[in-house]
PDB file of N, CA and C in Angstrom:
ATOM      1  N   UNK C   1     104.327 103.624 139.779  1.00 61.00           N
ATOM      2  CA  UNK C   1     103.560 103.690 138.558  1.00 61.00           C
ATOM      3  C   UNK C   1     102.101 103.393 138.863  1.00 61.00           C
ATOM      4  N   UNK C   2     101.654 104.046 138.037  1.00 69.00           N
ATOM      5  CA  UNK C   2      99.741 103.647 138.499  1.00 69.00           C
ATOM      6  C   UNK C   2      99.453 102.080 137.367  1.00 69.00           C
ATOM      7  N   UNK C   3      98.458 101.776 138.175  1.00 70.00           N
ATOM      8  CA  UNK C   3      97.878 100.627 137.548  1.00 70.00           C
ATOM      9  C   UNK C   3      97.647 100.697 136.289  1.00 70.00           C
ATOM     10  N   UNK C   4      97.010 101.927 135.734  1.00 72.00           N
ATOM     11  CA  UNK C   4      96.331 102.020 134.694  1.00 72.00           C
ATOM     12  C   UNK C   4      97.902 102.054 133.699  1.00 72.00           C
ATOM     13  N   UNK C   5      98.712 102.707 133.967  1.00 65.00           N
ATOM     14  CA  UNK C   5      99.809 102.258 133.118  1.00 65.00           C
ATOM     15  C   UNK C   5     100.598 101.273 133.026  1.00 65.00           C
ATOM     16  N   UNK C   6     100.563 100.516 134.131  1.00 73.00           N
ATOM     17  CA  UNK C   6     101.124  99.191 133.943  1.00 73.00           C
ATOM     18  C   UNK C   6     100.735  98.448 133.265  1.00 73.00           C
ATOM     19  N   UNK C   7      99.171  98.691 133.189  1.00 74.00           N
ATOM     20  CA  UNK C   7      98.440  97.756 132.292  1.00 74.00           C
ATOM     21  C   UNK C   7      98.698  97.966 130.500  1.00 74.00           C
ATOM     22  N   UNK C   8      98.584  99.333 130.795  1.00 77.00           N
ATOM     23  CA  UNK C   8      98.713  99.669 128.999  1.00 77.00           C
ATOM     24  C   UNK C   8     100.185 100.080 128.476  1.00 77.00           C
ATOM     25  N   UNK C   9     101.371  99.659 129.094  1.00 77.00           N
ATOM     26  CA  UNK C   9     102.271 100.280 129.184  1.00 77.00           C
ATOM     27  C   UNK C   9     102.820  99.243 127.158  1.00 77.00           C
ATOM     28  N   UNK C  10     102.402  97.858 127.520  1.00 81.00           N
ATOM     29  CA  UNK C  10     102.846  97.587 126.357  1.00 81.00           C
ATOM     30  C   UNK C  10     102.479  98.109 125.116  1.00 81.00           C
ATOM     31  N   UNK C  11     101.362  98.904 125.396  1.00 84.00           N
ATOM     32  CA  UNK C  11     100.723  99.391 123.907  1.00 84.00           C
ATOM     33  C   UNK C  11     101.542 100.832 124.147  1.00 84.00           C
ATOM     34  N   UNK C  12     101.476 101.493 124.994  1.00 86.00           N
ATOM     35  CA  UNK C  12     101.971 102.655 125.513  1.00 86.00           C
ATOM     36  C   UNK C  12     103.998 102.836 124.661  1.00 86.00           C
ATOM     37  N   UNK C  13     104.469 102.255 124.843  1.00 87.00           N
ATOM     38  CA  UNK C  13     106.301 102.059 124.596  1.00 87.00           C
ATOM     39  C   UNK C  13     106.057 102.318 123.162  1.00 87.00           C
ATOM     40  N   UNK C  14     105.608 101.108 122.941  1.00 88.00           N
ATOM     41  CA  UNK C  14     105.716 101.046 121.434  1.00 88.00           C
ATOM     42  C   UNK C  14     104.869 102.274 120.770  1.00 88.00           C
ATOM     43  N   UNK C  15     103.748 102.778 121.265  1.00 91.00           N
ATOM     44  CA  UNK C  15     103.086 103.705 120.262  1.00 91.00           C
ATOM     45  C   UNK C  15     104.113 105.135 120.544  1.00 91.00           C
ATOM     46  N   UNK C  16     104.524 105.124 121.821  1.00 92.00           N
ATOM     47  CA  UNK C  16     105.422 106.430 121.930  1.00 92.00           C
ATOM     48  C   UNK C  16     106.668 106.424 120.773  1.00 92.00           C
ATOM     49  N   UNK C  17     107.567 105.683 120.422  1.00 93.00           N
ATOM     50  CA  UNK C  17     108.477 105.457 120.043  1.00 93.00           C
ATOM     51  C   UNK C  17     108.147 105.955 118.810  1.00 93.00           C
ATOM     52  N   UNK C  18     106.707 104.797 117.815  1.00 92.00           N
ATOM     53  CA  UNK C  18     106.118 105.293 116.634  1.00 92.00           C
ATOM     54  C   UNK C  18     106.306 106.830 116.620  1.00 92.00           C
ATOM     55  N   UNK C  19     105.463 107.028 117.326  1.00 92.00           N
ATOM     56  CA  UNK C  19     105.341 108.643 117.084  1.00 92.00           C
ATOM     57  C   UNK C  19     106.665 109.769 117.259  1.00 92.00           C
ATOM     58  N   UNK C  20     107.383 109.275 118.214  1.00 91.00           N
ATOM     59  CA  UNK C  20     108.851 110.336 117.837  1.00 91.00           C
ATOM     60  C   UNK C  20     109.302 110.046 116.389  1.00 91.00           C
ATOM     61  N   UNK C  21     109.218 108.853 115.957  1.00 88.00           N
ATOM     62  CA  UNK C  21     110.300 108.148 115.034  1.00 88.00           C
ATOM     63  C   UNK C  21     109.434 108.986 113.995  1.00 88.00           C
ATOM     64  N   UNK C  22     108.064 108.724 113.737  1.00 85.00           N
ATOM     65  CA  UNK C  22     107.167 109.940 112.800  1.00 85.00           C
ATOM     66  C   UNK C  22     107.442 111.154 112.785  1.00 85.00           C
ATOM     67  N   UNK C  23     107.740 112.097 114.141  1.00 85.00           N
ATOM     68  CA  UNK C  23     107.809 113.362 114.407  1.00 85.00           C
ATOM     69  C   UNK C  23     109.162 113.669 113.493  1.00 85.00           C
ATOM     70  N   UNK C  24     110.235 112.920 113.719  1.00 84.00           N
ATOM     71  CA  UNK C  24     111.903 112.807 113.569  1.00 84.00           C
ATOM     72  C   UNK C  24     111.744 112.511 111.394  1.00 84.00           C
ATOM     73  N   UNK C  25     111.456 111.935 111.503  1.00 79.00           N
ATOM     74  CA  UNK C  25     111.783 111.369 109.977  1.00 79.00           C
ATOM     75  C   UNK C  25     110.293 111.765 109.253  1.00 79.00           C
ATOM     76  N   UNK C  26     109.328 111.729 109.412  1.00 74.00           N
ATOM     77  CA  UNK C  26     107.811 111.812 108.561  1.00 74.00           C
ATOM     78  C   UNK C  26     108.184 113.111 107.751  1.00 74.00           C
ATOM     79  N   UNK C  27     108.629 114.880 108.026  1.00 70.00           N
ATOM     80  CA  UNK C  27     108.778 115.473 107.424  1.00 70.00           C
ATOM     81  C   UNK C  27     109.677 115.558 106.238  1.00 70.00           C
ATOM     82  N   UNK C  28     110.781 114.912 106.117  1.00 66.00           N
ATOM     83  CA  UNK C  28     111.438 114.823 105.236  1.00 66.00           C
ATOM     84  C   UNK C  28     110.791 114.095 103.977  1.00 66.00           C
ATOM     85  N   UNK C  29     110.491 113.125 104.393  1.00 62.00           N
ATOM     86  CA  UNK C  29     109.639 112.172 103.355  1.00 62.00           C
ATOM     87  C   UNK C  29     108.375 112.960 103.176  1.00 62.00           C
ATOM     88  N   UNK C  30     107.736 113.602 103.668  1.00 64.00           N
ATOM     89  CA  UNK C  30     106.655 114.383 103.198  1.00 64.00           C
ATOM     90  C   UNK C  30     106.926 115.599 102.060  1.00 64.00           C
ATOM     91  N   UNK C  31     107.532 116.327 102.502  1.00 67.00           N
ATOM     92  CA  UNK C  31     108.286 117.774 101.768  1.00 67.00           C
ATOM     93  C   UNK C  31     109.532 117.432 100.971  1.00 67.00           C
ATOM     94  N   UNK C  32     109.899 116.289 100.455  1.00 66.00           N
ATOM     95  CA  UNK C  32     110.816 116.202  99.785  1.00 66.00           C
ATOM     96  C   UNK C  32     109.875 116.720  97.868  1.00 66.00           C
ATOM     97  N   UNK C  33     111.251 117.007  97.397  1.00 72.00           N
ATOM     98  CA  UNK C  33     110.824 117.518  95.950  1.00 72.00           C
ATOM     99  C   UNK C  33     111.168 116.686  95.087  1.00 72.00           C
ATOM    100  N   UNK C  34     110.005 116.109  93.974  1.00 69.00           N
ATOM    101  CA  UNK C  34     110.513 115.101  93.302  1.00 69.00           C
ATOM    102  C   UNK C  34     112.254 115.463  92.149  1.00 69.00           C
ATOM    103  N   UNK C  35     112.315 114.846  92.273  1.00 75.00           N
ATOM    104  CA  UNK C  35     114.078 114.886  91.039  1.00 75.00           C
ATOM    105  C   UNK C  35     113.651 115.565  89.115  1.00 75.00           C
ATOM    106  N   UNK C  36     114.205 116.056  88.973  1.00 76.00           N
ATOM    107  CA  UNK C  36     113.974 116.182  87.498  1.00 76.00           C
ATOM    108  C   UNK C  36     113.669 114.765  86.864  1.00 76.00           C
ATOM    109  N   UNK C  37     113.842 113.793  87.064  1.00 79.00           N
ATOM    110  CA  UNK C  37     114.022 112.455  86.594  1.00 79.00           C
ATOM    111  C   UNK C  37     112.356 112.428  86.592  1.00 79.00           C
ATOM    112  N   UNK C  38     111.830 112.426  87.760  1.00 77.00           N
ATOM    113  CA  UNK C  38     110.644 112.076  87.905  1.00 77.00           C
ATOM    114  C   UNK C  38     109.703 112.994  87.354  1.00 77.00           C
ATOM    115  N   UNK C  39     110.327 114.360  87.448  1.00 76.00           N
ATOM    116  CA  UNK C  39     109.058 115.252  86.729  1.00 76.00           C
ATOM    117  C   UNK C  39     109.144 114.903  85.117  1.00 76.00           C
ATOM    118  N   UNK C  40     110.052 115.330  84.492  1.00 84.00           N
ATOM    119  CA  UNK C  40     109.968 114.402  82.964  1.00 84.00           C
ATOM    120  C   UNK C  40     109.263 113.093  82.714  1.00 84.00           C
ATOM    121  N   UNK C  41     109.653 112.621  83.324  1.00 87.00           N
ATOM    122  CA  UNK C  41     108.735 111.310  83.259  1.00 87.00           C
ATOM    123  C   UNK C  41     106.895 111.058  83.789  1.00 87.00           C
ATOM    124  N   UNK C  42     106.727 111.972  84.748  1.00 87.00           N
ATOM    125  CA  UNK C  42     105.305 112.519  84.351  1.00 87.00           C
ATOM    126  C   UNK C  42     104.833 113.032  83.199  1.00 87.00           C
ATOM    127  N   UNK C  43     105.673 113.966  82.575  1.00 89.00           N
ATOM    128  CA  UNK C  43     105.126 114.614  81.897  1.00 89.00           C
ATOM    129  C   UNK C  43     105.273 113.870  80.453  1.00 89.00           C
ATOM    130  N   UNK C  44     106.154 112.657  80.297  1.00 91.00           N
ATOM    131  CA  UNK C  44     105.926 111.710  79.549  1.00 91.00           C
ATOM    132  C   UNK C  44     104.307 110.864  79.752  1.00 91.00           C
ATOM    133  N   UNK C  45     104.384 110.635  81.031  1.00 91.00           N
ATOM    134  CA  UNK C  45     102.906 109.788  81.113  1.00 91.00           C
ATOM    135  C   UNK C  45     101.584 110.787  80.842  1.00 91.00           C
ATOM    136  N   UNK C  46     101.799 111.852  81.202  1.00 93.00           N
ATOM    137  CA  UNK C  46     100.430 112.710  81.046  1.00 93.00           C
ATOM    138  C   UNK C  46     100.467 113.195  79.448  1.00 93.00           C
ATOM    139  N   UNK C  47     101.419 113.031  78.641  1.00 93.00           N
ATOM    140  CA  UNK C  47     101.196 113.164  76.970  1.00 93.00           C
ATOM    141  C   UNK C  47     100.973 112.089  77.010  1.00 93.00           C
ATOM    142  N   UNK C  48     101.066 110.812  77.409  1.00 93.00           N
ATOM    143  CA  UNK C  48     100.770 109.573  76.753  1.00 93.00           C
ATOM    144  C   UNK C  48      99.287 109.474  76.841  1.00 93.00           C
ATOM    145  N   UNK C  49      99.298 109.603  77.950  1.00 93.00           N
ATOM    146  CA  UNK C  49      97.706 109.680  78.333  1.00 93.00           C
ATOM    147  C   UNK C  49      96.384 110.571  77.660  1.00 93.00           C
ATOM    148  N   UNK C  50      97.425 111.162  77.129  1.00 95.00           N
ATOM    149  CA  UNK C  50      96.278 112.366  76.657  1.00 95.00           C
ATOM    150  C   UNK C  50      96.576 111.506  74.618  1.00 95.00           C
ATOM    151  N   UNK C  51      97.185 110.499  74.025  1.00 92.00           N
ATOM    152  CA  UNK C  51      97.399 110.611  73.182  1.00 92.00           C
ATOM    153  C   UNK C  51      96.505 109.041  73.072  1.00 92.00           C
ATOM    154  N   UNK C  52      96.522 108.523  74.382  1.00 90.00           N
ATOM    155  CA  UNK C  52      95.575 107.014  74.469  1.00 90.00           C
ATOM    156  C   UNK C  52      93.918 107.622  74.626  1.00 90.00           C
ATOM    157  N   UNK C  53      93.812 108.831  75.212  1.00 90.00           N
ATOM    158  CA  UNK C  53      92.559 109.546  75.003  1.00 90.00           C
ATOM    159  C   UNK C  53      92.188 109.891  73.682  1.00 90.00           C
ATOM    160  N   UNK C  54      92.904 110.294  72.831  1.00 89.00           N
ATOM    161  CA  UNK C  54      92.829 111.064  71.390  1.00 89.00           C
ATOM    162  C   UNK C  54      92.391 109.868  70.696  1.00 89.00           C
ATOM    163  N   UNK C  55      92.954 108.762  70.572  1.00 87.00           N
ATOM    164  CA  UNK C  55      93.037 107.439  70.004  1.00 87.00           C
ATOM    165  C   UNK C  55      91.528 106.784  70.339  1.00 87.00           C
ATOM    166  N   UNK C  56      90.977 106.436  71.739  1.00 85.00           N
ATOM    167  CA  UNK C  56      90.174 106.031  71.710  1.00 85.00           C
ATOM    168  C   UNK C  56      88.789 106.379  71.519  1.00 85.00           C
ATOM    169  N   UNK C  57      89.246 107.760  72.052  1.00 84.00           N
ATOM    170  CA  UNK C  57      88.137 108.804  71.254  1.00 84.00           C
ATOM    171  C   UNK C  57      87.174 108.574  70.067  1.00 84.00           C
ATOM    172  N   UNK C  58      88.261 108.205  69.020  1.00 79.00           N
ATOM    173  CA  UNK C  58      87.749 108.210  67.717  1.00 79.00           C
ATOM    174  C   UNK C  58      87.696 106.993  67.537  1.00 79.00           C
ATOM    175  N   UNK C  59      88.288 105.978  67.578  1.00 74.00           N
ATOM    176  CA  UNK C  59      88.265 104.284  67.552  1.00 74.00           C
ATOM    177  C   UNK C  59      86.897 103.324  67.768  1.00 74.00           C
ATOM    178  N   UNK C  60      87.105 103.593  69.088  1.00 70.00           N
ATOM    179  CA  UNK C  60      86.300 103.235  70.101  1.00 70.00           C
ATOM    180  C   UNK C  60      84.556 103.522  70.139  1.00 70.00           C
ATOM    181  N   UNK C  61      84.643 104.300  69.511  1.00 69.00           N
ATOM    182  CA  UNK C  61      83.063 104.564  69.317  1.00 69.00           C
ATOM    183  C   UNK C  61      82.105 103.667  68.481  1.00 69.00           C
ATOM    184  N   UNK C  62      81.049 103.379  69.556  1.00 65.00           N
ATOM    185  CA  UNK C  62      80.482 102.290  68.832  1.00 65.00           C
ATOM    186  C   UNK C  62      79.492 102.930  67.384  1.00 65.00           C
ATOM    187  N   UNK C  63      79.763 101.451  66.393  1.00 63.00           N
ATOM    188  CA  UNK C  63      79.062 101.755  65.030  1.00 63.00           C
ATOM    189  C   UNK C  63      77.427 101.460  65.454  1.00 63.00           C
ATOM    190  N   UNK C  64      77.014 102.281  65.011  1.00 65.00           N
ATOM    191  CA  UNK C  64      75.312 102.384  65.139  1.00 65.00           C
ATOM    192  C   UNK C  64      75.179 101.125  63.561  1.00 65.00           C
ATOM    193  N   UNK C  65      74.139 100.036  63.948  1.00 59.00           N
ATOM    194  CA  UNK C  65      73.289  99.932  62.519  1.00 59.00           C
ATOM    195  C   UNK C  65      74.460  98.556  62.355  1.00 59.00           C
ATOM    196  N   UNK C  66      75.632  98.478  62.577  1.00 59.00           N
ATOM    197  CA  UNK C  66      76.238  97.206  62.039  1.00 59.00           C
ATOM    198  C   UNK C  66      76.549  96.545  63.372  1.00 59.00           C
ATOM    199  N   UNK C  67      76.524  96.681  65.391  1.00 56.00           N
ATOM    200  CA  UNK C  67      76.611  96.102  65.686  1.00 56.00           C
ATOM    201  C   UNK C  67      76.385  95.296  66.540  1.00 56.00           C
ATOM    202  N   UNK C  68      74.240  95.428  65.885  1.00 56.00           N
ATOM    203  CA  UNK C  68      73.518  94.595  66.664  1.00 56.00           C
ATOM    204  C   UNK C  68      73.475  93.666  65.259  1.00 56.00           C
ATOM    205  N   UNK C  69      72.810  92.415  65.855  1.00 56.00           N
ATOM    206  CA  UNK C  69      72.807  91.345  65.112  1.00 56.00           C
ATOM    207  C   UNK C  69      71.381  91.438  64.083  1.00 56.00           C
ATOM    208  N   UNK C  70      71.353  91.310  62.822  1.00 58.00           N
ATOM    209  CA  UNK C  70      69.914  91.684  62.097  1.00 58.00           C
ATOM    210  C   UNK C  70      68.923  90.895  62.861  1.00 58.00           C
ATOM    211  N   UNK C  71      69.071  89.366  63.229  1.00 57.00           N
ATOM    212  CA  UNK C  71      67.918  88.784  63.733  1.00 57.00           C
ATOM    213  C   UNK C  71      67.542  88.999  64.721  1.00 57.00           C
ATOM    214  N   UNK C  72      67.913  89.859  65.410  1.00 56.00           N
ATOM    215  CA  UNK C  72      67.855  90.529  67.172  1.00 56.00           C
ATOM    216  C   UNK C  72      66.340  90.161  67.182  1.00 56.00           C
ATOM    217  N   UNK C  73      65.657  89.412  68.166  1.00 55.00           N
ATOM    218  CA  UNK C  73      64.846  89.450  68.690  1.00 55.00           C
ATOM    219  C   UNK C  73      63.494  88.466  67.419  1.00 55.00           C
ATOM    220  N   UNK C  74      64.258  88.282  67.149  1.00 57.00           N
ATOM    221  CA  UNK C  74      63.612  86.460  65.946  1.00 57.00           C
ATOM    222  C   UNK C  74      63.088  85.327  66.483  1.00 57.00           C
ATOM    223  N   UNK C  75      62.873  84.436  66.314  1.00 54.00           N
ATOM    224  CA  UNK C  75      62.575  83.190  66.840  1.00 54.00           C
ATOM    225  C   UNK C  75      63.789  82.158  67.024  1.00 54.00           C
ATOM    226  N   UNK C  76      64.359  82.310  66.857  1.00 54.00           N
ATOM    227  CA  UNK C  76      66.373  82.138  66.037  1.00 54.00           C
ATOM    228  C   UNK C  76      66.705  82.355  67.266  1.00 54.00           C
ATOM    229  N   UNK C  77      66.329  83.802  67.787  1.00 52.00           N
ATOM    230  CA  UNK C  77      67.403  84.382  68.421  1.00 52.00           C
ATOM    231  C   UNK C  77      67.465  84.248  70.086  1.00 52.00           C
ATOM    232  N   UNK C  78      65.857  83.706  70.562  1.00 51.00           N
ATOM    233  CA  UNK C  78      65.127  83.144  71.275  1.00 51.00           C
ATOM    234  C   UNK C  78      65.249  81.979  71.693  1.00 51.00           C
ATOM    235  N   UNK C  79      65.684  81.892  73.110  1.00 57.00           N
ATOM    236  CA  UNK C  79      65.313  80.185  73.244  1.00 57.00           C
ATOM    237  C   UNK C  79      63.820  79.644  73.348  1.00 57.00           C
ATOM    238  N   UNK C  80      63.607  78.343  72.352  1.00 56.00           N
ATOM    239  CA  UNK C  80      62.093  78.276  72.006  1.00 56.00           C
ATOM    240  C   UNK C  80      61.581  78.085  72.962  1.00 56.00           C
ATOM    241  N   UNK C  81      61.854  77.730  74.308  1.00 59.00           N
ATOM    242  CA  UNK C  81      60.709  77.828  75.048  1.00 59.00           C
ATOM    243  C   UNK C  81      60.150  79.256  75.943  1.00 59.00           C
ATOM    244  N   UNK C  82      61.032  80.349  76.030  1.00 57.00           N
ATOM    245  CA  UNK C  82      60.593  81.169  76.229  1.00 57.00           C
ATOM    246  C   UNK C  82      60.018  81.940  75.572  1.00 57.00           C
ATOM    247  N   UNK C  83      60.639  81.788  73.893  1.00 54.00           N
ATOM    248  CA  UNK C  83      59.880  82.124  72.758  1.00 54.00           C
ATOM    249  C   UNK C  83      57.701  81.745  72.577  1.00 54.00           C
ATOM    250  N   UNK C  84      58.225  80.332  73.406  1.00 58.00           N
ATOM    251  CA  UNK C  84      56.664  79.550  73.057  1.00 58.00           C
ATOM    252  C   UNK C  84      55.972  81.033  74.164  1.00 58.00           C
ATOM    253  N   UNK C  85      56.578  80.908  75.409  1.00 59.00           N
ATOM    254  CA  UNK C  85      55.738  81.905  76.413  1.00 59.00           C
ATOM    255  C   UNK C  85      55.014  83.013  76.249  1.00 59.00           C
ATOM    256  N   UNK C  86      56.262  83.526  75.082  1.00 59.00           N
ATOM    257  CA  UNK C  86      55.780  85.397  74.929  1.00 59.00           C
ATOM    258  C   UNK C  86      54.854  85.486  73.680  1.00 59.00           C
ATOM    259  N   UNK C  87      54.890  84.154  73.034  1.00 57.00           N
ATOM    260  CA  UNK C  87      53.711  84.282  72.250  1.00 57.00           C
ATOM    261  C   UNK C  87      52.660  83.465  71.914  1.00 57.00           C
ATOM    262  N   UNK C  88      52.719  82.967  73.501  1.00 54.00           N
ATOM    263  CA  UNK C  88      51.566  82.153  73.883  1.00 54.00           C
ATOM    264  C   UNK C  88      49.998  82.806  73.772  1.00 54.00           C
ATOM    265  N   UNK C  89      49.248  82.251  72.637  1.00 57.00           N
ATOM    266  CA  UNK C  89      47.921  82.994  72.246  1.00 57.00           C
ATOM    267  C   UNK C  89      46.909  83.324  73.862  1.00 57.00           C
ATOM    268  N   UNK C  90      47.262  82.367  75.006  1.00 59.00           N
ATOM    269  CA  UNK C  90      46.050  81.719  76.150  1.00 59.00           C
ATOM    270  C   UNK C  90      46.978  83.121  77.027  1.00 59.00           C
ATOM    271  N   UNK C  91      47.806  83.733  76.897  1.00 53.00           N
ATOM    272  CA  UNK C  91      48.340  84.387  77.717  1.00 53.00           C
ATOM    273  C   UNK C  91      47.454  86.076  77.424  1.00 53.00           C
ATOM    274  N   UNK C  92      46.757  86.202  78.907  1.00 53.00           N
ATOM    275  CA  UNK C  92      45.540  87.101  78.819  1.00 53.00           C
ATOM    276  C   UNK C  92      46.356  88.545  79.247  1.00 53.00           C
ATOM    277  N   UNK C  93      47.314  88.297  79.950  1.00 55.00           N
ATOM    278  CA  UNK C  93      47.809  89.492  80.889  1.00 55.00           C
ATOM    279  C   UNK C  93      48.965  90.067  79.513  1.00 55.00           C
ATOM    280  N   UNK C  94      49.681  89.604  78.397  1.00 49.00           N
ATOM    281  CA  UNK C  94      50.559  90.412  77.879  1.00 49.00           C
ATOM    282  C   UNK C  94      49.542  91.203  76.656  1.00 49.00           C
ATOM    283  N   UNK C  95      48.319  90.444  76.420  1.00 48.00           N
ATOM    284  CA  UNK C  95      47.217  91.492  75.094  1.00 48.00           C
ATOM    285  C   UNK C  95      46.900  92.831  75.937  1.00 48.00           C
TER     286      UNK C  95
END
């Protein structure tokens, strides 16, 4: 045996094996066809889905005009000391 495989032989066994055992079994599990069971039952989830779309559609849409707060941007609504800042008279750079 050459060196170079003695050395890599442990990674070597095991990755060979992987790969028959892939070659041997991977196609079946790839190309298999789902069951009637499972296609119905997609086609349960993709009406559902399309009926949680319909729903939020119309629900979900935000109301213009009722759901900002009236005092938006008040002295209220402000914490006063940043309030004091922005309408600090000595402040030359916001005129």
């Amino acid at each position: 045996m050459s060196p170079t495989f003695q050395k890599f032989r442990h990674i070597f066994i095991p990755f060979s094996i992987l790969l028959v055992f892939l070659l041997i079994f991977g196609p079946t599990t790839i190309f298999a066809r789902p069951s009637h069971d499972e296609v119905s039952n997609m086609a349960d989830a993709i009406r559902y889905l399309e009926s949680l779309e319909k729903y939020y559609s119309q629900v979900a849409r935000p109301r213009f005009g009722r759901s900002l707060n009236r005092n938006f941007g008040t002295r209220s609504d402000v914490e006063p000391r940043i309030y004091g800042m922005l309408s600090d008279p000595s402040d030359e750079i916001r005129r």
